[in-house]
PDB file of C-alpha atoms and ligand atoms in Angstrom:
ATOM      1  CA  MET H   1      95.548 128.971  94.517  1.00  0.00           C
ATOM      2  CA  ALA H   2      97.562 130.129  97.702  1.00  0.00           C
ATOM      3  CA  PRO H   3     100.354 128.010  98.829  1.00  0.00           C
ATOM      4  CA  LEU H   4      98.849 128.031 102.819  1.00  0.00           C
ATOM      5  CA  VAL H   5      95.342 127.572 100.797  1.00  0.00           C
ATOM      6  CA  ARG H   6      96.132 124.469  99.135  1.00  0.00           C
ATOM      7  CA  LYS H   7      98.214 122.672 101.943  1.00  0.00           C
ATOM      8  CA  PHE H   8      94.608 123.564 103.779  1.00  0.00           C
ATOM      9  CA  ALA H   9      92.500 121.538 100.669  1.00  0.00           C
ATOM     10  CA  LEU H  10      95.178 118.953 100.345  1.00  0.00           C
ATOM     11  CA  THR H  11      95.289 119.107 103.909  1.00  0.00           C
ATOM     12  CA  ALA H  12      91.371 118.111 104.131  1.00  0.00           C
ATOM     13  CA  HIS H  13      92.672 115.698 101.069  1.00  0.00           C
ATOM     14  CA  VAL H  14      94.127 113.661 102.783  1.00  0.00           C
ATOM     15  CA  THR H  15      92.549 113.383 106.079  1.00  0.00           C
ATOM     16  CA  ALA H  16      89.388 113.148 104.601  1.00  0.00           C
ATOM     17  CA  SER H  17      90.719 109.890 102.134  1.00  0.00           C
ATOM     18  CA  VAL H  18      92.393 108.280 104.329  1.00  0.00           C
ATOM     19  CA  GLY H  19      90.136 108.275 107.298  1.00  0.00           C
ATOM     20  CA  TRP H  20      87.586 106.393 104.613  1.00  0.00           C
ATOM     21  CA  LEU H  21      89.626 103.732 104.000  1.00  0.00           C
ATOM     22  CA  GLY H  22      91.099 103.464 107.788  1.00  0.00           C
ATOM     23  CA  ALA H  23      86.759 103.168 108.434  1.00  0.00           C
ATOM     24  CA  VAL H  24      86.525 100.528 105.476  1.00  0.00           C
ATOM     25  CA  GLY H  25      89.220  98.529 107.290  1.00  0.00           C
ATOM     26  CA  GLY H  26      87.642  99.078 110.201  1.00  0.00           C
ATOM     27  CA  SER H  27      84.125  97.990 108.689  1.00  0.00           C
ATOM     28  CA  LEU H  28      85.287  94.847 107.180  1.00  0.00           C
ATOM     29  CA  ALA H  29      86.783  93.586 110.715  1.00  0.00           C
ATOM     30  CA  LEU H  30      83.229  94.318 112.239  1.00  0.00           C
ATOM     31  CA  SER H  31      81.764  92.381 109.020  1.00  0.00           C
ATOM     32  CA  ILE H  32      84.107  89.586 109.256  1.00  0.00           C
ATOM     33  CA  ALA H  33      83.043  89.583 112.798  1.00  0.00           C
ATOM     34  CA  GLY H  34      78.935  88.751 111.908  1.00  0.00           C
ATOM     35  CA  LEU H  35      79.065  86.396 109.158  1.00  0.00           C
ATOM     36  CA  ALA H  36      81.802  83.888 110.590  1.00  0.00           C
ATOM     37  CA  SER H  37      80.449  83.999 114.544  1.00  0.00           C
ATOM     38  CA  ARG H  38      77.681  82.140 115.780  1.00  0.00           C
ATOM     39  CA  ASP H  39      77.173  84.156 118.302  1.00  0.00           C
ATOM     40  CA  PRO H  40      73.927  85.590 117.974  1.00  0.00           C
ATOM     41  CA  GLN H  41      74.506  89.369 119.708  1.00  0.00           C
ATOM     42  CA  LEU H  42      77.488  89.614 118.184  1.00  0.00           C
ATOM     43  CA  VAL H  43      75.644  88.988 114.869  1.00  0.00           C
ATOM     44  CA  ARG H  44      73.138  91.504 115.849  1.00  0.00           C
ATOM     45  CA  ALA H  45      75.628  93.854 117.273  1.00  0.00           C
ATOM     46  CA  ALA H  46      78.184  93.908 113.814  1.00  0.00           C
ATOM     47  CA  TYR H  47      74.929  94.722 111.577  1.00  0.00           C
ATOM     48  CA  LEU H  48      74.288  97.500 113.903  1.00  0.00           C
ATOM     49  CA  MET H  49      77.617  98.945 114.266  1.00  0.00           C
ATOM     50  CA  LEU H  50      77.806  97.977 110.929  1.00  0.00           C
ATOM     51  CA  LYS H  51      74.617 100.735 109.685  1.00  0.00           C
ATOM     52  CA  VAL H  52      76.235 103.849 112.303  1.00  0.00           C
ATOM     53  CA  ILE H  53      79.638 103.618 110.640  1.00  0.00           C
ATOM     54  CA  GLY H  54      77.869 103.527 106.301  1.00  0.00           C
ATOM     55  CA  GLU H  55      75.859 106.729 107.804  1.00  0.00           C
ATOM     56  CA  PHE H  56      78.546 109.168 110.253  1.00  0.00           C
ATOM     57  CA  VAL H  57      81.265 107.719 109.234  1.00  0.00           C
ATOM     58  CA  LEU H  58      82.010 106.137 105.121  1.00  0.00           C
ATOM     59  CA  VAL H  59      79.490 107.764 103.103  1.00  0.00           C
ATOM     60  CA  PRO H  60      80.269 111.767 104.816  1.00  0.00           C
ATOM     61  CA  LEU H  61      84.227 110.790 104.264  1.00  0.00           C
ATOM     62  CA  ALA H  62      83.605 108.996 100.628  1.00  0.00           C
ATOM     63  CA  PHE H  63      81.674 112.980  99.606  1.00  0.00           C
ATOM     64  CA  ALA H  64      84.506 114.858 101.402  1.00  0.00           C
ATOM     65  CA  SER H  65      87.066 112.961  99.912  1.00  0.00           C
ATOM     66  CA  LEU H  66      85.479 113.305  96.390  1.00  0.00           C
ATOM     67  CA  LEU H  67      84.682 116.713  97.278  1.00  0.00           C
ATOM     68  CA  THR H  68      88.340 118.174  98.195  1.00  0.00           C
ATOM     69  CA  GLY H  69      89.694 116.073  95.553  1.00  0.00           C
ATOM     70  CA  LEU H  70      87.904 117.943  92.750  1.00  0.00           C
ATOM     71  CA  VAL H  71      89.475 121.880  94.498  1.00  0.00           C
ATOM     72  CA  GLY H  72      92.540 119.855  94.334  1.00  0.00           C
ATOM     73  CA  SER H  73      92.548 119.095  91.020  1.00  0.00           C
ATOM     74  CA  LEU H  74      90.997 122.088  89.869  1.00  0.00           C
ATOM     75  CA  GLY H  75      92.726 124.999  92.280  1.00  0.00           C
ATOM     76  CA  THR H  76      96.092 124.202  91.248  1.00  0.00           C
ATOM     77  CA  GLN H  77      98.600 122.645  88.449  1.00  0.00           C
ATOM     78  CA  TRP H  78      96.772 119.023  87.950  1.00  0.00           C
ATOM     79  CA  GLY H  79      93.755 119.316  87.126  1.00  0.00           C
ATOM     80  CA  LEU H  80      91.321 117.124  86.526  1.00  0.00           C
ATOM     81  CA  PHE H  81      92.080 116.168  82.949  1.00  0.00           C
ATOM     82  CA  ARG H  82      95.640 116.206  83.005  1.00  0.00           C
ATOM     83  CA  HIS H  83      96.742 113.734  84.142  1.00  0.00           C
ATOM     84  CA  TYR H  84      95.132 110.514  84.093  1.00  0.00           C
ATOM     85  CA  TRP H  85      96.233 108.725  87.537  1.00  0.00           C
ATOM     86  CA  VAL H  86      93.587 112.032  88.981  1.00  0.00           C
ATOM     87  CA  LEU H  87      90.922 110.867  85.819  1.00  0.00           C
ATOM     88  CA  ALA H  88      91.832 107.894  87.621  1.00  0.00           C
ATOM     89  CA  LYS H  89      90.740 108.316  91.209  1.00  0.00           C
ATOM     90  CA  LEU H  90      87.743 110.377  89.800  1.00  0.00           C
ATOM     91  CA  VAL H  91      85.896 107.436  88.474  1.00  0.00           C
ATOM     92  CA  MET H  92      86.762 105.667  91.842  1.00  0.00           C
ATOM     93  CA  ASN H  93      85.978 107.855  93.451  1.00  0.00           C
ATOM     94  CA  LEU H  94      82.621 108.471  91.787  1.00  0.00           C
ATOM     95  CA  PHE H  95      81.928 104.472  91.173  1.00  0.00           C
ATOM     96  CA  ALA H  96      83.136 103.634  94.975  1.00  0.00           C
ATOM     97  CA  VAL H  97      80.118 106.523  95.801  1.00  0.00           C
ATOM     98  CA  ILE H  98      77.235 104.903  93.899  1.00  0.00           C
ATOM     99  CA  VAL H  99      78.119 101.423  95.286  1.00  0.00           C
ATOM    100  CA  LEU H 100      78.325 102.704  98.884  1.00  0.00           C
ATOM    101  CA  LEU H 101      74.515 103.806  98.894  1.00  0.00           C
ATOM    102  CA  LEU H 102      73.510 100.517  97.393  1.00  0.00           C
ATOM    103  CA  TYR H 103      75.348  99.171  99.761  1.00  0.00           C
ATOM    104  CA  MET H 104      73.816 101.788 102.703  1.00  0.00           C
ATOM    105  CA  GLN H 105      70.370  99.924 101.374  1.00  0.00           C
ATOM    106  CA  THR H 106      71.296  96.143 102.169  1.00  0.00           C
ATOM    107  CA  ILE H 107      72.930  96.732 105.777  1.00  0.00           C
ATOM    108  CA  GLY H 108      70.195  99.255 106.344  1.00  0.00           C
ATOM    109  CA  TYR H 109      67.973  96.269 105.882  1.00  0.00           C
ATOM    110  CA  LEU H 110      70.216  93.704 108.500  1.00  0.00           C
ATOM    111  CA  ALA H 111      70.392  96.100 110.315  1.00  0.00           C
ATOM    112  CA  GLY H 112      66.779  96.771 110.892  1.00  0.00           C
ATOM    113  CA  ALA H 113      66.353  93.082 111.173  1.00  0.00           C
ATOM    114  CA  ALA H 114      68.437  92.255 113.624  1.00  0.00           C
ATOM    115  CA  ALA H 115      66.731  95.394 115.609  1.00  0.00           C
ATOM    116  CA  LYS H 116      63.563  94.129 115.192  1.00  0.00           C
ATOM    117  CA  ILE H 117      64.590  90.259 115.412  1.00  0.00           C
ATOM    118  CA  THR H 118      64.706  89.652 120.063  1.00  0.00           C
ATOM    119  CA  SER H 119      63.919  86.964 121.054  1.00  0.00           C
ATOM    120  CA  SER H 120      64.959  83.565 118.149  1.00  0.00           C
ATOM    121  CA  SER H 121      69.068  82.916 118.095  1.00  0.00           C
ATOM    122  CA  ARG H 122      68.388  81.137 115.575  1.00  0.00           C
ATOM    123  CA  GLY H 123      66.689  84.265 113.668  1.00  0.00           C
ATOM    124  CA  LEU H 124      69.604  86.373 114.292  1.00  0.00           C
ATOM    125  CA  LEU H 125      72.243  83.974 113.007  1.00  0.00           C
ATOM    126  CA  GLU H 126      70.193  82.853 109.866  1.00  0.00           C
ATOM    127  CA  LEU H 127      70.361  86.298 108.984  1.00  0.00           C
ATOM    128  CA  ARG H 128      74.723  86.639 107.966  1.00  0.00           C
ATOM    129  CA  ASN H 129      74.747  87.648 104.949  1.00  0.00           C
ATOM    130  CA  PRO H 130      78.315  88.069 103.349  1.00  0.00           C
ATOM    131  CA  SER H 131      77.277  91.036 101.212  1.00  0.00           C
ATOM    132  CA  PRO H 132      78.914  93.473 103.724  1.00  0.00           C
ATOM    133  CA  VAL H 133      82.221  91.139 103.676  1.00  0.00           C
ATOM    134  CA  VAL H 134      82.020  91.379 100.161  1.00  0.00           C
ATOM    135  CA  HIS H 135      81.380  95.416  99.319  1.00  0.00           C
ATOM    136  CA  ALA H 136      83.781  95.758 102.076  1.00  0.00           C
ATOM    137  CA  GLY H 137      87.442  94.110 100.436  1.00  0.00           C
ATOM    138  CA  ALA H 138      86.258  95.292  97.402  1.00  0.00           C
ATOM    139  CA  ALA H 139      85.944  98.996  98.789  1.00  0.00           C
ATOM    140  CA  LEU H 140      89.614  97.988 100.760  1.00  0.00           C
ATOM    141  CA  ALA H 141      91.355  96.973  97.655  1.00  0.00           C
ATOM    142  CA  LEU H 142      89.885 100.415  95.292  1.00  0.00           C
ATOM    143  CA  LEU H 143      91.477 102.751  97.868  1.00  0.00           C
ATOM    144  CA  LEU H 144      94.432 101.339  98.535  1.00  0.00           C
ATOM    145  CA  VAL H 145      94.957 101.411  94.440  1.00  0.00           C
ATOM    146  CA  ALA H 146      93.491 105.395  94.813  1.00  0.00           C
ATOM    147  CA  THR H 147      96.404 105.840  98.093  1.00  0.00           C
ATOM    148  CA  THR H 148      99.252 104.255  95.371  1.00  0.00           C
ATOM    149  CA  LEU H 149      98.337 106.350  92.662  1.00  0.00           C
ATOM    150  CA  SER H 150      97.844 109.359  95.033  1.00  0.00           C
ATOM    151  CA  VAL H 151     101.416 108.898  96.255  1.00  0.00           C
ATOM    152  CA  TYR H 152     103.965 107.701  93.080  1.00  0.00           C
ATOM    153  CA  LYS H 153     101.560 109.259  91.106  1.00  0.00           C
ATOM    154  CA  PRO H 154     102.714 108.018  87.846  1.00  0.00           C
ATOM    155  CA  ARG H 155     104.690 109.889  85.322  1.00  0.00           C
ATOM    156  CA  GLY H 156     104.481 107.911  82.309  1.00  0.00           C
ATOM    157  CA  ILE H 157     100.864 108.527  82.000  1.00  0.00           C
ATOM    158  CA  ARG H 158     100.957 112.486  81.634  1.00  0.00           C
ATOM    159  CA  TYR H 159      98.439 113.190  79.402  1.00  0.00           C
ATOM    160  CA  GLY H 160      98.071 116.917  79.843  1.00  0.00           C
ATOM    161  CA  LEU H 161     101.566 117.249  79.999  1.00  0.00           C
ATOM    162  CA  ARG H 162     102.133 115.558  76.950  1.00  0.00           C
ATOM    163  CA  LYS H 163      98.865 117.191  75.288  1.00  0.00           C
ATOM    164  CA  GLN H 164     100.583 120.855  76.156  1.00  0.00           C
ATOM    165  CA  HIS H 165     103.967 119.334  74.396  1.00  0.00           C
ATOM    166  CA  GLU H 166     102.343 118.147  71.311  1.00  0.00           C
ATOM    167  CA  GLN H 167      99.890 121.406  71.646  1.00  0.00           C
ATOM    168  CA  ARG H 168     103.070 123.637  71.599  1.00  0.00           C
ATOM    169  CA  SER H 169     104.852 122.095  68.882  1.00  0.00           C
ATOM    170  CA  VAL H 170     101.854 122.364  66.797  1.00  0.00           C
ATOM    171  CA  SER H 171     101.826 126.379  67.202  1.00  0.00           C
ATOM    172  CA  ARG H 172     105.725 126.673  66.843  1.00  0.00           C
ATOM    173  CA  ALA H 173     105.238 125.039  63.611  1.00  0.00           C
ATOM    174  CA  ALA H 174     102.891 127.520  62.643  1.00  0.00           C
ATOM    175  CA  ALA H 175     104.977 130.587  64.008  1.00  0.00           C
ATOM    176  CA  VAL H 176     107.593 129.869  62.012  1.00  0.00           C
ATOM    177  CA  ALA H 177     105.416 129.094  58.956  1.00  0.00           C
ATOM    178  CA  THR H 178     103.612 131.710  58.686  1.00  0.00           C
ATOM    179  CA  PRO H 179     105.617 134.849  59.731  1.00  0.00           C
ATOM    180  CA  THR H 180     103.795 137.825  61.924  1.00  0.00           C
ATOM    181  CA  ALA H 181     102.725 141.356  60.610  1.00  0.00           C
ATOM    182  CA  SER H 182     105.646 142.709  62.071  1.00  0.00           C
ATOM    183  CA  GLN H 183     108.055 140.643  60.978  1.00  0.00           C
ATOM    184  CA  ALA H 184     106.375 140.931  57.551  1.00  0.00           C
ATOM    185  CA  GLY H 185     107.285 144.548  57.726  1.00  0.00           C
ATOM    186  CA  GLU H 186     103.843 145.846  58.283  1.00  0.00           C
ATOM    187  CA  VAL H 187     101.775 148.137  60.384  1.00  0.00           C
ATOM    188  CA  VAL H 188     100.820 146.909  62.759  1.00  0.00           C
ATOM    189  CA  PRO H 189      97.532 149.260  65.360  1.00  0.00           C
TER     190      PRO H 189
HETATM  191  C1  HEM C   1      89.482 107.330  95.794  1.00  0.00           C
HETATM  192  C2  HEM C   1      89.711 108.193  96.543  1.00  0.00           C
HETATM  193  C3  HEM C   1      90.985 108.675  96.723  1.00  0.00           C
HETATM  194  C4  HEM C   1      92.430 108.338  98.030  1.00  0.00           C
HETATM  195  C5  HEM C   1      92.154 107.298  98.844  1.00  0.00           C
HETATM  196  C6  HEM C   1      93.164 110.530  97.794  1.00  0.00           C
HETATM  197  C7  HEM C   1      94.343 109.950  98.042  1.00  0.00           C
HETATM  198  C8  HEM C   1      95.254 111.353  97.720  1.00  0.00           C
HETATM  199  C9  HEM C   1      96.066 111.209  98.785  1.00  0.00           C
HETATM  200  C10 HEM C   1      97.034 110.334  99.862  1.00  0.00           C
HETATM  201  C11 HEM C   1      97.153 112.957  98.447  1.00  0.00           C
HETATM  202  C12 HEM C   1      98.775 113.312  98.473  1.00  0.00           C
HETATM  203  C13 HEM C   1      99.015 112.038  98.240  1.00  0.00           C
HETATM  204  C14 HEM C   1     100.752 113.724  98.368  1.00  0.00           C
HETATM  205  O1  HEM C   1     100.710 114.498  98.303  1.00  0.00           O
HETATM  206  O2  HEM C   1     101.500 113.030  97.725  1.00  0.00           O
HETATM  207  C15 HEM C   1      95.915 113.502  98.098  1.00  0.00           C
HETATM  208  C16 HEM C   1      96.224 113.362  96.804  1.00  0.00           C
HETATM  209  C17 HEM C   1      95.474 114.113  95.537  1.00  0.00           C
HETATM  210  N1  HEM C   1      94.843 114.153  95.348  1.00  0.00           N
HETATM  211 FE1  HEM C   1      93.111 112.409  96.172  1.00  0.00          FE
HETATM  212  N2  HEM C   1      92.632 110.117  96.674  1.00  0.00           N
HETATM  213  C18 HEM C   1      91.090 110.269  96.252  1.00  0.00           C
HETATM  214  C19 HEM C   1      90.362 111.626  95.686  1.00  0.00           C
HETATM  215  C20 HEM C   1      90.608 111.928  94.548  1.00  0.00           C
HETATM  216  C21 HEM C   1      89.685 112.724  93.657  1.00  0.00           C
HETATM  217  C22 HEM C   1      88.427 112.425  93.644  1.00  0.00           C
HETATM  218  C23 HEM C   1      90.582 113.587  92.910  1.00  0.00           C
HETATM  219  C24 HEM C   1      90.100 114.304  91.940  1.00  0.00           C
HETATM  220  C25 HEM C   1      88.587 114.410  91.519  1.00  0.00           C
HETATM  221  C26 HEM C   1      91.871 114.044  93.823  1.00  0.00           C
HETATM  222  C27 HEM C   1      92.618 114.689  93.117  1.00  0.00           C
HETATM  223  C28 HEM C   1      93.997 114.451  94.388  1.00  0.00           C
HETATM  224  C29 HEM C   1      94.990 115.648  93.594  1.00  0.00           C
HETATM  225  C30 HEM C   1      94.950 116.604  92.684  1.00  0.00           C
HETATM  226  C31 HEM C   1      95.940 115.977  95.017  1.00  0.00           C
HETATM  227  C32 HEM C   1      97.412 116.540  94.949  1.00  0.00           C
HETATM  228  C33 HEM C   1      97.259 117.759  95.686  1.00  0.00           C
HETATM  229  C34 HEM C   1      98.134 118.632  95.494  1.00  0.00           C
HETATM  230  O3  HEM C   1      98.804 117.966  95.609  1.00  0.00           O
HETATM  231  O4  HEM C   1      97.736 119.891  95.939  1.00  0.00           O
HETATM  232  N3  HEM C   1      92.209 112.670  94.789  1.00  0.00           N
HETATM  233  N4  HEM C   1      95.074 112.097  97.214  1.00  0.00           N
END
């Protein structure tokens, strides 16, 4: 990948991934407000906004992080399976996307119910649900781990480099054991 294109891809990846983390932080604050508040209007607003943030920010950024991550891996020397930290992020990202899509159904139900209940304050307060807090908290922890892995890029677990080294040693040993045709004095066509 040309250096300029690579910088662009990395900028897109960091913007999407860290933007996703920030949006999850905002969702966690709204989820806590929705769960802890005794104000029915705040509960309604929290669940309605959680749906909007989920649909228009979390889901697009999660997919953007995954796609730009794949471009940054496959288009550079990092590769997809050469380093455990890249592979770990891929698994974490795929897991987070699946859970996010399932969570969107829960938040869709909560927001739909919050929009329908117009008169009963009690009904709105009964809607309070720990699921958004649990999901946002777990997602925040997972994305913090992914960000830390990305910045530190742990060296001790470089699967790909070890494999390359092993392969090079094997081919060197094979070359010593069997001399090439020219070394053996044969005429190579
Ligand atoms: C789970 C969410 C993710 C977060 C929060 C995240 C975060 C980051 C950050 C902050 C960097 C910049 C590190 C630096 O330049 O020092 C980075 C780079 C990178 N990420 Fe991710 N990432 C995520 C997902 C992925 C996925 C799914 C892949 C692979 C499929 C991936 C592959 C890479 C690669 C290869 C780089 C280095 C790119 C380069 O140097 O050109 N990331 N990531």
